[in-house]
């Protein structure tokens, strides 16, 4: 969602802000803007559409000189995407400017209050209320005004603020929206995410909820909401800067698909020691783990799909009942969390608003929460009782691929560990599973080698109106993710169905030529899925089957087959998802879309 970058230092702020915002493009946005203090006053430029419009408008920042500034990419929530509603916003005397990520929930009441005091509003945004409220409280001391505003606003926010009367500093504050602060020898930075400033510094501070950061050109201070100075630890970012570059690939999404062998290895290899699974980051003894009676997995989107696979794997191996919930449902359904239950929240960004709320709800009810998270230092990583990191590195494409693959592996490891400590699998079974796990990266490489074949197949379907994905058990969870990958970036309507459920209604949608992708990797369900293939075939469907090597007789019923190497059936998702990701990607490319920036979507969904 919205991206924020700010800079104060010796260099030209506009250069750094435009560069930083370009690194945040993956978050999704519809307009952009920046405010720079030129030595006398604050100047603002804003534009609708891609960042390059703002770059052209400002001659790559040259028309906006100055060493202090804030910039923003906006993903519209309140008010249509236009220049007026784009950030930064001004107070009425144009002496205070602010950028915001999040939603101010009580903005209507605050707006009414300010209107009665004579304030007029130029925009339809919730954000403008905050800058006018700052104006209202500002009597010469920015910190006093900010702390008063923080007591009045409700909702989620990350703010970057400049006061023209105090141009030697930038103020930054957050609650439930991400914000980091960085420091280099040439100045200080604020950003919504690390890639925005990785080119300039690896030294960052994670701003906690309702903390205020004050950035000077050569100093950095932190305060509590009561304006008391606090100390914070600097974190050194280990990420390879190249990880946030396209590295010759046409899209980040393609690059990230190719990074999956490494991601999978990085997620499991540090956790396999002397033939055993050691998950130090769990902070749980084997006895505590063995005592878990029930698991609730809570997540959104693809992370939820990983959770659905996790349910099958954990239940099958460890024989522990697992419920999987969409975070947006879980948080409002007053869930029953029983004695001995553990909650697992899964999130790439670690900032997804609904998942974070589910975590808090669970903790409030007294339950242990394990986060499976990719972004180190994110809100979920900080608030969960324990964190299992998926070491996927920065994921830039909006549609997840490598982080999803890493989530699967984290769940397999957890399932195997739990099964072992509960005595449900012995050393021989564990060894065999570990061996299978170790083969997955090279098997993914093999599948990636089919790229050209899948591209050709995808090109035949760029005109498709509806595509169905079917499967049973783990194959159903693969269908869910395959379908989402396709629809979110190619805008082709697609549905995933449990194959056995088709004839309870959906089969009436199948007509001559409809593409049905049938996933049949689970040996005990294979024959059942083949029957479903026959059913859709006889209604005219064109069937793409994804099955394991050796199942050649499927060619009698399917029109096109993609074979997956053999592995433990519980790990099949890690392999079968690869051609489906590639298919979605190439349908999108074939239609001429930008697969990295699908319309209406944001990478990190920080509002509910
Ligand atoms: C789809 C996709 C989304 C995310 C979802 C959760 O490709 O990326 O469905 O999986 O928004 O995001 P995180 O994992 O950051 O909580």
mmCIF file with all atom_site columns, N, CA, C and O in Angstrom, residues 284-310:
data_model
loop_
_atom_site.group_PDB
_atom_site.id
_atom_site.type_symbol
_atom_site.label_atom_id
_atom_site.label_alt_id
_atom_site.label_comp_id
_atom_site.label_asym_id
_atom_site.label_entity_id
_atom_site.label_seq_id
_atom_site.pdbx_PDB_ins_code
_atom_site.Cartn_x
_atom_site.Cartn_y
_atom_site.Cartn_z
_atom_site.occupancy
_atom_site.B_iso_or_equiv
_atom_site.pdbx_formal_charge
_atom_site.auth_seq_id
_atom_site.auth_comp_id
_atom_site.auth_asym_id
_atom_site.auth_atom_id
_atom_site.pdbx_PDB_model_num
ATOM 1   N N  . UNK A 1 284 ? 10.410 -23.159 22.013 1.00 0.00 ? 284 UNK A N  1
ATOM 2   C CA . UNK A 1 284 ? 9.537  -24.113 22.709 1.00 0.00 ? 284 UNK A CA 1
ATOM 3   C C  . UNK A 1 284 ? 10.318 -25.402 22.921 1.00 0.00 ? 284 UNK A C  1
ATOM 4   O O  . UNK A 1 284 ? 11.025 -25.858 22.010 1.00 0.00 ? 284 UNK A O  1
ATOM 5   N N  . UNK A 1 285 ? 10.185 -25.980 24.089 1.00 0.00 ? 285 UNK A N  1
ATOM 6   C CA . UNK A 1 285 ? 10.842 -27.265 24.330 1.00 0.00 ? 285 UNK A CA 1
ATOM 7   C C  . UNK A 1 285 ? 10.065 -28.340 23.574 1.00 0.00 ? 285 UNK A C  1
ATOM 8   O O  . UNK A 1 285 ? 8.893  -28.142 23.200 1.00 0.00 ? 285 UNK A O  1
ATOM 9   N N  . UNK A 1 286 ? 10.703 -29.502 23.413 1.00 0.00 ? 286 UNK A N  1
ATOM 10  C CA . UNK A 1 286 ? 10.019 -30.616 22.742 1.00 0.00 ? 286 UNK A CA 1
ATOM 11  C C  . UNK A 1 286 ? 8.754  -30.990 23.508 1.00 0.00 ? 286 UNK A C  1
ATOM 12  O O  . UNK A 1 286 ? 7.724  -31.329 22.910 1.00 0.00 ? 286 UNK A O  1
ATOM 13  N N  . UNK A 1 287 ? 8.834  -30.901 24.846 1.00 0.00 ? 287 UNK A N  1
ATOM 14  C CA . UNK A 1 287 ? 7.660  -31.259 25.677 1.00 0.00 ? 287 UNK A CA 1
ATOM 15  C C  . UNK A 1 287 ? 6.517  -30.271 25.406 1.00 0.00 ? 287 UNK A C  1
ATOM 16  O O  . UNK A 1 287 ? 5.361  -30.672 25.263 1.00 0.00 ? 287 UNK A O  1
ATOM 17  N N  . UNK A 1 288 ? 6.864  -28.993 25.335 1.00 0.00 ? 288 UNK A N  1
ATOM 18  C CA . UNK A 1 288 ? 5.811  -27.986 25.068 1.00 0.00 ? 288 UNK A CA 1
ATOM 19  C C  . UNK A 1 288 ? 5.179  -28.227 23.698 1.00 0.00 ? 288 UNK A C  1
ATOM 20  O O  . UNK A 1 288 ? 3.965  -28.135 23.527 1.00 0.00 ? 288 UNK A O  1
ATOM 21  N N  . UNK A 1 289 ? 6.026  -28.574 22.764 1.00 0.00 ? 289 UNK A N  1
ATOM 22  C CA . UNK A 1 289 ? 5.539  -28.808 21.406 1.00 0.00 ? 289 UNK A CA 1
ATOM 23  C C  . UNK A 1 289 ? 4.647  -30.054 21.359 1.00 0.00 ? 289 UNK A C  1
ATOM 24  O O  . UNK A 1 289 ? 3.592  -30.056 20.708 1.00 0.00 ? 289 UNK A O  1
ATOM 25  N N  . UNK A 1 290 ? 5.091  -31.078 22.078 1.00 0.00 ? 290 UNK A N  1
ATOM 26  C CA . UNK A 1 290 ? 4.310  -32.319 22.082 1.00 0.00 ? 290 UNK A CA 1
ATOM 27  C C  . UNK A 1 290 ? 2.965  -32.118 22.785 1.00 0.00 ? 290 UNK A C  1
ATOM 28  O O  . UNK A 1 290 ? 1.999  -32.864 22.538 1.00 0.00 ? 290 UNK A O  1
ATOM 29  N N  . UNK A 1 291 ? 2.902  -31.088 23.649 1.00 0.00 ? 291 UNK A N  1
ATOM 30  C CA . UNK A 1 291 ? 1.666  -30.873 24.408 1.00 0.00 ? 291 UNK A CA 1
ATOM 31  C C  . UNK A 1 291 ? 0.623  -30.069 23.633 1.00 0.00 ? 291 UNK A C  1
ATOM 32  O O  . UNK A 1 291 ? -0.523 -29.912 24.080 1.00 0.00 ? 291 UNK A O  1
ATOM 33  N N  . UNK A 1 292 ? 0.986  -29.568 22.443 1.00 0.00 ? 292 UNK A N  1
ATOM 34  C CA . UNK A 1 292 ? 0.019  -28.779 21.662 1.00 0.00 ? 292 UNK A CA 1
ATOM 35  C C  . UNK A 1 292 ? -1.106 -29.708 21.201 1.00 0.00 ? 292 UNK A C  1
ATOM 36  O O  . UNK A 1 292 ? -0.874 -30.740 20.586 1.00 0.00 ? 292 UNK A O  1
ATOM 37  N N  . UNK A 1 293 ? -2.332 -29.314 21.535 1.00 0.00 ? 293 UNK A N  1
ATOM 38  C CA . UNK A 1 293 ? -3.472 -30.210 21.236 1.00 0.00 ? 293 UNK A CA 1
ATOM 39  C C  . UNK A 1 293 ? -4.217 -29.794 19.978 1.00 0.00 ? 293 UNK A C  1
ATOM 40  O O  . UNK A 1 293 ? -4.953 -30.562 19.386 1.00 0.00 ? 293 UNK A O  1
ATOM 41  N N  . UNK A 1 294 ? -4.081 -28.524 19.640 1.00 0.00 ? 294 UNK A N  1
ATOM 42  C CA . UNK A 1 294 ? -4.855 -28.023 18.499 1.00 0.00 ? 294 UNK A CA 1
ATOM 43  C C  . UNK A 1 294 ? -4.102 -26.843 17.905 1.00 0.00 ? 294 UNK A C  1
ATOM 44  O O  . UNK A 1 294 ? -3.461 -26.081 18.633 1.00 0.00 ? 294 UNK A O  1
ATOM 45  N N  . UNK A 1 295 ? -4.210 -26.705 16.601 1.00 0.00 ? 295 UNK A N  1
ATOM 46  C CA . UNK A 1 295 ? -3.533 -25.568 15.948 1.00 0.00 ? 295 UNK A CA 1
ATOM 47  C C  . UNK A 1 295 ? -4.553 -24.777 15.143 1.00 0.00 ? 295 UNK A C  1
ATOM 48  O O  . UNK A 1 295 ? -5.400 -25.355 14.454 1.00 0.00 ? 295 UNK A O  1
ATOM 49  N N  . UNK A 1 296 ? -4.465 -23.467 15.263 1.00 0.00 ? 296 UNK A N  1
ATOM 50  C CA . UNK A 1 296 ? -5.264 -22.578 14.406 1.00 0.00 ? 296 UNK A CA 1
ATOM 51  C C  . UNK A 1 296 ? -4.282 -21.846 13.506 1.00 0.00 ? 296 UNK A C  1
ATOM 52  O O  . UNK A 1 296 ? -3.396 -21.163 14.002 1.00 0.00 ? 296 UNK A O  1
ATOM 53  N N  . UNK A 1 297 ? -4.439 -22.017 12.198 1.00 0.00 ? 297 UNK A N  1
ATOM 54  C CA . UNK A 1 297 ? -3.591 -21.268 11.264 1.00 0.00 ? 297 UNK A CA 1
ATOM 55  C C  . UNK A 1 297 ? -4.414 -20.110 10.714 1.00 0.00 ? 297 UNK A C  1
ATOM 56  O O  . UNK A 1 297 ? -5.555 -20.310 10.276 1.00 0.00 ? 297 UNK A O  1
ATOM 57  N N  . UNK A 1 298 ? -3.854 -18.916 10.788 1.00 0.00 ? 298 UNK A N  1
ATOM 58  C CA . UNK A 1 298 ? -4.601 -17.722 10.376 1.00 0.00 ? 298 UNK A CA 1
ATOM 59  C C  . UNK A 1 298 ? -3.737 -16.894 9.420  1.00 0.00 ? 298 UNK A C  1
ATOM 60  O O  . UNK A 1 298 ? -2.573 -16.616 9.734  1.00 0.00 ? 298 UNK A O  1
ATOM 61  N N  . UNK A 1 299 ? -4.299 -16.526 8.281  1.00 0.00 ? 299 UNK A N  1
ATOM 62  C CA . UNK A 1 299 ? -3.518 -15.768 7.289  1.00 0.00 ? 299 UNK A CA 1
ATOM 63  C C  . UNK A 1 299 ? -4.455 -15.226 6.211  1.00 0.00 ? 299 UNK A C  1
ATOM 64  O O  . UNK A 1 299 ? -5.668 -15.469 6.251  1.00 0.00 ? 299 UNK A O  1
ATOM 65  N N  . UNK A 1 300 ? -3.888 -14.502 5.258  1.00 0.00 ? 300 UNK A N  1
ATOM 66  C CA . UNK A 1 300 ? -4.671 -13.947 4.142  1.00 0.00 ? 300 UNK A CA 1
ATOM 67  C C  . UNK A 1 300 ? -4.063 -14.393 2.812  1.00 0.00 ? 300 UNK A C  1
ATOM 68  O O  . UNK A 1 300 ? -2.851 -14.596 2.720  1.00 0.00 ? 300 UNK A O  1
ATOM 69  N N  . UNK A 1 301 ? -4.872 -14.459 1.790  1.00 0.00 ? 301 UNK A N  1
ATOM 70  C CA . UNK A 1 301 ? -4.409 -14.666 0.419  1.00 0.00 ? 301 UNK A CA 1
ATOM 71  C C  . UNK A 1 301 ? -3.564 -15.918 0.260  1.00 0.00 ? 301 UNK A C  1
ATOM 72  O O  . UNK A 1 301 ? -3.910 -17.009 0.731  1.00 0.00 ? 301 UNK A O  1
ATOM 73  N N  . UNK A 1 302 ? -2.422 -15.757 -0.390 1.00 0.00 ? 302 UNK A N  1
ATOM 74  C CA . UNK A 1 302 ? -1.552 -16.910 -0.641 1.00 0.00 ? 302 UNK A CA 1
ATOM 75  C C  . UNK A 1 302 ? -1.047 -17.517 0.659  1.00 0.00 ? 302 UNK A C  1
ATOM 76  O O  . UNK A 1 302 ? -0.848 -18.733 0.744  1.00 0.00 ? 302 UNK A O  1
ATOM 77  N N  . UNK A 1 303 ? -0.816 -16.689 1.654  1.00 0.00 ? 303 UNK A N  1
ATOM 78  C CA . UNK A 1 303 ? -0.340 -17.217 2.938  1.00 0.00 ? 303 UNK A CA 1
ATOM 79  C C  . UNK A 1 303 ? -1.411 -18.138 3.533  1.00 0.00 ? 303 UNK A C  1
ATOM 80  O O  . UNK A 1 303 ? -1.102 -19.163 4.153  1.00 0.00 ? 303 UNK A O  1
ATOM 81  N N  . UNK A 1 304 ? -2.681 -17.783 3.307  1.00 0.00 ? 304 UNK A N  1
ATOM 82  C CA . UNK A 1 304 ? -3.781 -18.652 3.737  1.00 0.00 ? 304 UNK A CA 1
ATOM 83  C C  . UNK A 1 304 ? -3.722 -19.973 2.956  1.00 0.00 ? 304 UNK A C  1
ATOM 84  O O  . UNK A 1 304 ? -3.904 -21.050 3.526  1.00 0.00 ? 304 UNK A O  1
ATOM 85  N N  . UNK A 1 305 ? -3.439 -19.886 1.676  1.00 0.00 ? 305 UNK A N  1
ATOM 86  C CA . UNK A 1 305 ? -3.343 -21.120 0.875  1.00 0.00 ? 305 UNK A CA 1
ATOM 87  C C  . UNK A 1 305 ? -2.210 -22.012 1.375  1.00 0.00 ? 305 UNK A C  1
ATOM 88  O O  . UNK A 1 305 ? -2.347 -23.234 1.414  1.00 0.00 ? 305 UNK A O  1
ATOM 89  N N  . UNK A 1 306 ? -1.101 -21.383 1.756  1.00 0.00 ? 306 UNK A N  1
ATOM 90  C CA . UNK A 1 306 ? -0.007 -22.178 2.344  1.00 0.00 ? 306 UNK A CA 1
ATOM 91  C C  . UNK A 1 306 ? -0.526 -22.846 3.620  1.00 0.00 ? 306 UNK A C  1
ATOM 92  O O  . UNK A 1 306 ? -0.225 -24.013 3.899  1.00 0.00 ? 306 UNK A O  1
ATOM 93  N N  . UNK A 1 307 ? -1.336 -22.100 4.365  1.00 0.00 ? 307 UNK A N  1
ATOM 94  C CA . UNK A 1 307 ? -1.917 -22.641 5.601  1.00 0.00 ? 307 UNK A CA 1
ATOM 95  C C  . UNK A 1 307 ? -2.821 -23.842 5.339  1.00 0.00 ? 307 UNK A C  1
ATOM 96  O O  . UNK A 1 307 ? -2.854 -24.792 6.124  1.00 0.00 ? 307 UNK A O  1
ATOM 97  N N  . UNK A 1 308 ? -3.561 -23.796 4.212  1.00 0.00 ? 308 UNK A N  1
ATOM 98  C CA . UNK A 1 308 ? -4.446 -24.935 3.887  1.00 0.00 ? 308 UNK A CA 1
ATOM 99  C C  . UNK A 1 308 ? -3.582 -26.183 3.648  1.00 0.00 ? 308 UNK A C  1
ATOM 100 O O  . UNK A 1 308 ? -3.874 -27.274 4.141  1.00 0.00 ? 308 UNK A O  1
ATOM 101 N N  . UNK A 1 309 ? -2.467 -26.008 2.920  1.00 0.00 ? 309 UNK A N  1
ATOM 102 C CA . UNK A 1 309 ? -1.555 -27.146 2.742  1.00 0.00 ? 309 UNK A CA 1
ATOM 103 C C  . UNK A 1 309 ? -1.028 -27.586 4.115  1.00 0.00 ? 309 UNK A C  1
ATOM 104 O O  . UNK A 1 309 ? -0.958 -28.787 4.421  1.00 0.00 ? 309 UNK A O  1
ATOM 105 N N  . UNK A 1 310 ? -0.661 -26.587 4.930  1.00 0.00 ? 310 UNK A N  1
ATOM 106 C CA . UNK A 1 310 ? -0.121 -26.897 6.266  1.00 0.00 ? 310 UNK A CA 1
ATOM 107 C C  . UNK A 1 310 ? -1.080 -27.751 7.079  1.00 0.00 ? 310 UNK A C  1
ATOM 108 O O  . UNK A 1 310 ? -0.678 -28.681 7.786  1.00 0.00 ? 310 UNK A O  1
#
